[in-house]
GROMACS .gro file of C-alpha atoms in nm:
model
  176
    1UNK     CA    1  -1.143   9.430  -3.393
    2UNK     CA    2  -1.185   9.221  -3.104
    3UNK     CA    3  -1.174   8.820  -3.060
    4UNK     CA    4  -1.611   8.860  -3.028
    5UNK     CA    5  -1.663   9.176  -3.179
    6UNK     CA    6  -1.917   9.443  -2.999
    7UNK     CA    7  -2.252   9.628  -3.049
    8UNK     CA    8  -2.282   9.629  -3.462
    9UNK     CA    9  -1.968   9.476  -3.538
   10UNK     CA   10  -1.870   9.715  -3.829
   11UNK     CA   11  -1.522   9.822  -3.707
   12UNK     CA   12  -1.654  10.215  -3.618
   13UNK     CA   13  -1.484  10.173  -3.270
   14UNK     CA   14  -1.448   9.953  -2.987
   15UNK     CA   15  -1.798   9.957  -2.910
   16UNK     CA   16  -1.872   9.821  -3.236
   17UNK     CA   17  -1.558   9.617  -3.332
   18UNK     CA   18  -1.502   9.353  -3.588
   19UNK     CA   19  -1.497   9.040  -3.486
   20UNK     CA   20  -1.235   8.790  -3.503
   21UNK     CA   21  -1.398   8.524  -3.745
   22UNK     CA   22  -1.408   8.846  -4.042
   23UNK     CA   23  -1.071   8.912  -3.964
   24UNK     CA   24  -0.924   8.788  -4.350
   25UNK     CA   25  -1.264   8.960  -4.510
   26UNK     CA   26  -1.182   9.270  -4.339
   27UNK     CA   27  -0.810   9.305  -4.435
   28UNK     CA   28  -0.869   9.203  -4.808
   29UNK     CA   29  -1.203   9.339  -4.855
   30UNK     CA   30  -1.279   9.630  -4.616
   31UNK     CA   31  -0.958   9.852  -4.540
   32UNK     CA   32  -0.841  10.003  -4.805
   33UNK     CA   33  -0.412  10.053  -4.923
   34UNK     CA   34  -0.289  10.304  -4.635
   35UNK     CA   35  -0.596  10.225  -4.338
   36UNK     CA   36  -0.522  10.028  -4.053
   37UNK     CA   37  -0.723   9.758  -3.838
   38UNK     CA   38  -0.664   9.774  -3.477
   39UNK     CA   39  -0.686   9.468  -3.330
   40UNK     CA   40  -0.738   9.475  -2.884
   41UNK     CA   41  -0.544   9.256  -2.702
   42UNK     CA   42  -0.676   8.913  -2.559
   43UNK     CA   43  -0.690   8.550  -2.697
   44UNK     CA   44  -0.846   8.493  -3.054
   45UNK     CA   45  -0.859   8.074  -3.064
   46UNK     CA   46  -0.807   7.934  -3.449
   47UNK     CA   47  -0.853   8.217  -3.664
   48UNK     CA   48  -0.630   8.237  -3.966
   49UNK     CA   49  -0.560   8.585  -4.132
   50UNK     CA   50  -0.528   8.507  -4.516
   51UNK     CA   51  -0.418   8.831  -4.685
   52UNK     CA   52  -0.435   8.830  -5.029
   53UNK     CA   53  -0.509   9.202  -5.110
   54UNK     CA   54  -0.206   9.433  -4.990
   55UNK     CA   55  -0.168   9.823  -5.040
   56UNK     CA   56  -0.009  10.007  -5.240
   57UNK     CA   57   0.359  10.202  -5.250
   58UNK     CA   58   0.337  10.472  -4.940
   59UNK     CA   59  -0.009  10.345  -4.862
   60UNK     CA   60   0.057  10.011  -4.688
   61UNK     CA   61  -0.207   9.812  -4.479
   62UNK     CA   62  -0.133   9.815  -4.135
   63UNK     CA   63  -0.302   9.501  -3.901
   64UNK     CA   64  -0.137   9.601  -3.554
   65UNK     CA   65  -0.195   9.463  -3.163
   66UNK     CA   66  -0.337   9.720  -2.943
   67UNK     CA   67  -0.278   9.646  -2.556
   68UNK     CA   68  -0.602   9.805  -2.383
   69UNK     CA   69  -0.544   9.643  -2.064
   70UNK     CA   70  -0.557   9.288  -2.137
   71UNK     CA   71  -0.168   9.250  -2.344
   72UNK     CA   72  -0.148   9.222  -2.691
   73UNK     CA   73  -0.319   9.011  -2.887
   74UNK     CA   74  -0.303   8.627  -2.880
   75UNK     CA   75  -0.361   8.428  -3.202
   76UNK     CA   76  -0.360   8.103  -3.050
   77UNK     CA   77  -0.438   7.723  -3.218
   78UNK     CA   78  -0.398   7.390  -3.086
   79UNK     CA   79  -0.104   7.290  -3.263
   80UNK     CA   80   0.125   6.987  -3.047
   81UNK     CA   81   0.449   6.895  -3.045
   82UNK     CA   82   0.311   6.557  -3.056
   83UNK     CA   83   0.130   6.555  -3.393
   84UNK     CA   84   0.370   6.817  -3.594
   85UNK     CA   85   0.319   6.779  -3.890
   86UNK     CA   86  -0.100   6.875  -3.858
   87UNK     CA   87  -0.219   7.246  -3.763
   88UNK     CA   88  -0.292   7.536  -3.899
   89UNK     CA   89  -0.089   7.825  -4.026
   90UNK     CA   90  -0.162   8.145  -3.880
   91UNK     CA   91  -0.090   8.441  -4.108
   92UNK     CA   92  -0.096   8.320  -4.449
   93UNK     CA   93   0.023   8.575  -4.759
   94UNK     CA   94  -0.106   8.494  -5.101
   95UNK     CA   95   0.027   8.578  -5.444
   96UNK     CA   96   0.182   8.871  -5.550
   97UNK     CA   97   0.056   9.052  -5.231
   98UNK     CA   98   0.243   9.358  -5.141
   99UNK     CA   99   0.288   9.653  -4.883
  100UNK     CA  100   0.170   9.523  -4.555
  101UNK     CA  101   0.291   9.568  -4.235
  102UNK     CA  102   0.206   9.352  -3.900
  103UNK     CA  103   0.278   9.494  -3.645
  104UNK     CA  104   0.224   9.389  -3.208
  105UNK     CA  105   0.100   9.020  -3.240
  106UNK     CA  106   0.121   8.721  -3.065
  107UNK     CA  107   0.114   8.374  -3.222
  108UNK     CA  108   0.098   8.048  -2.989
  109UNK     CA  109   0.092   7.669  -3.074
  110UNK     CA  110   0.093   7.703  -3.454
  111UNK     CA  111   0.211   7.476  -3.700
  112UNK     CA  112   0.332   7.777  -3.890
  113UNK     CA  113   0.304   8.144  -3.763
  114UNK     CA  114   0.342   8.311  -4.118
  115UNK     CA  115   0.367   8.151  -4.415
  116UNK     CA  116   0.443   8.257  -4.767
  117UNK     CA  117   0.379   7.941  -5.011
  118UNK     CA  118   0.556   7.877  -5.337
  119UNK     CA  119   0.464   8.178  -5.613
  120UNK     CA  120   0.305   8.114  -5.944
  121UNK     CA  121   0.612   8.286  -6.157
  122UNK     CA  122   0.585   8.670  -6.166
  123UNK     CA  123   0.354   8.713  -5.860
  124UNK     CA  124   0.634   8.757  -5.622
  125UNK     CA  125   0.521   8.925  -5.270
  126UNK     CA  126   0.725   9.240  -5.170
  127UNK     CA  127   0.762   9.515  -4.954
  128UNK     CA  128   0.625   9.295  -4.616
  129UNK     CA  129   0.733   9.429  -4.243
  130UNK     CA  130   0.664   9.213  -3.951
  131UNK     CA  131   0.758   9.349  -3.643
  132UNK     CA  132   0.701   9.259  -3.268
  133UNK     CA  133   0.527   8.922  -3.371
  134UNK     CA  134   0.619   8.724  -3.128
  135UNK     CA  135   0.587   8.343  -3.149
  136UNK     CA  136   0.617   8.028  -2.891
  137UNK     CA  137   0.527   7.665  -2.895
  138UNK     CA  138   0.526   7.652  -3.300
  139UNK     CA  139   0.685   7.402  -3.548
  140UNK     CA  140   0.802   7.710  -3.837
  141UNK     CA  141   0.771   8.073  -3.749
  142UNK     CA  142   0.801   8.275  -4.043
  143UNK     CA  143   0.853   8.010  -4.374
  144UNK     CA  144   0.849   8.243  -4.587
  145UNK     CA  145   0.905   8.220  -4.998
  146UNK     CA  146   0.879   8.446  -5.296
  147UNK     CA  147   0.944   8.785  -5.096
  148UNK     CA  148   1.168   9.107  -5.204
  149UNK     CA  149   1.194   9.382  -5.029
  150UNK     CA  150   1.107   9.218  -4.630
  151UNK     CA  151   1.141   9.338  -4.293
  152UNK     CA  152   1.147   9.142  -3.997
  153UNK     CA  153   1.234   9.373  -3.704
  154UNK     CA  154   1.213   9.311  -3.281
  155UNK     CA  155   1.046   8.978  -3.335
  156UNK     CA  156   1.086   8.713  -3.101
  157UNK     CA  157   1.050   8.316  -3.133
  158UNK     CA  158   1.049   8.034  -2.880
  159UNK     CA  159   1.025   7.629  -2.825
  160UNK     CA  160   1.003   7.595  -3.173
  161UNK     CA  161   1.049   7.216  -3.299
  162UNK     CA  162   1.189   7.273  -3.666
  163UNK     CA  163   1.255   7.667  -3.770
  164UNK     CA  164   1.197   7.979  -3.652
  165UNK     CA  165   1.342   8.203  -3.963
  166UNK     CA  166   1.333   8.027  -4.296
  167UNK     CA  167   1.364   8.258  -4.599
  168UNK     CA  168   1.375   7.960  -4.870
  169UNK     CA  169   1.419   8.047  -5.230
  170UNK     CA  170   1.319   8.359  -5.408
  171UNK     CA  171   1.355   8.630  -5.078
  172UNK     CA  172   1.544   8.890  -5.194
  173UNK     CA  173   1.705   9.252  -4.990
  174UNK     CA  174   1.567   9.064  -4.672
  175UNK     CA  175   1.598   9.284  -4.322
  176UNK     CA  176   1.628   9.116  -4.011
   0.00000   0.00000   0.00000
């Protein structure tokens, strides 16, 4: 995937990448529990990755940053300090979703970078790994709720106005 996609835009390679605006059909509809989406570096403005179809044990989906010359990539909204209580969040994870990693991303001027909302009871997320998503000029990084079995490893927050970790209730065997 690329921020404008190339050629056919069915994800076969670079010359055909998805692009950025499929980015949440393409994780939940298109890769299957153990593929991976590659996603090059360079800025993709306002998109929102919604996951609510994970993998499965030993076959996790794996959405990681790809420097080809240009850094990693650059999810970036226009979230202000000025108005914080209005944006967008970034990565969202939906109920019950399970065995995803993220892996090489950048997330700038967010409201949230990744959230996990409140669970309906029984459809607790679990076995989540974030690592090397970086994150500056946001309100909340990773607000996260509802997750077992998480991994938050080598990632990185700045200038952000309210929290940068916030495992409210429900996280359990949490890795940081």
């Amino acid at each position: 995937m690329t921020a404008e996609g190339a050629g056919t835009r069915d994800g076969t390679d670079w010359k055909n990448a998805f692009d950025a605006k499929a980015i949440s059909r393409v994780v939940n509809e298109t890769i299957a529990p153990g593929d991976r989406l590659l996603l090059a570096g360079g800025v993709y403005p306002n998109v929102t990755l919604s996951i609510v179809a994970g993998g499965n044990p030993g076959k996790p989906k794996l959405i990681e940053g790809v420097d080809l010359g240009a850094g990693l990539p650059v999810f970036a909204t226009k979230w202000s300090v000025d108005a914080p209580t209005r944006g967008p969040a970034v990565i969202v994870l939906g109920p019950g979703v399970s065995h995803v990693t993220v892996r090489g991303l950048r997330i700038r001027g967010a409201h949230f970078g990744v959230r996990a909302p409140e669970e309906r009871e029984g459809a607790t997320r679990s076995h989540l790994v974030f690592e090397d998503v970086d994150m500056e000029q946001i309100r909340l990084g990773f607000y996260l709720r509802d997750c077992d079995d998480l991994v938050l490893r080598d990632c990185d927050l700045k200038r952000y106005s309210k929290h940068g970790f916030r495992l409210d209730y429900g996280c359990g065997r949490v890795l940081m």
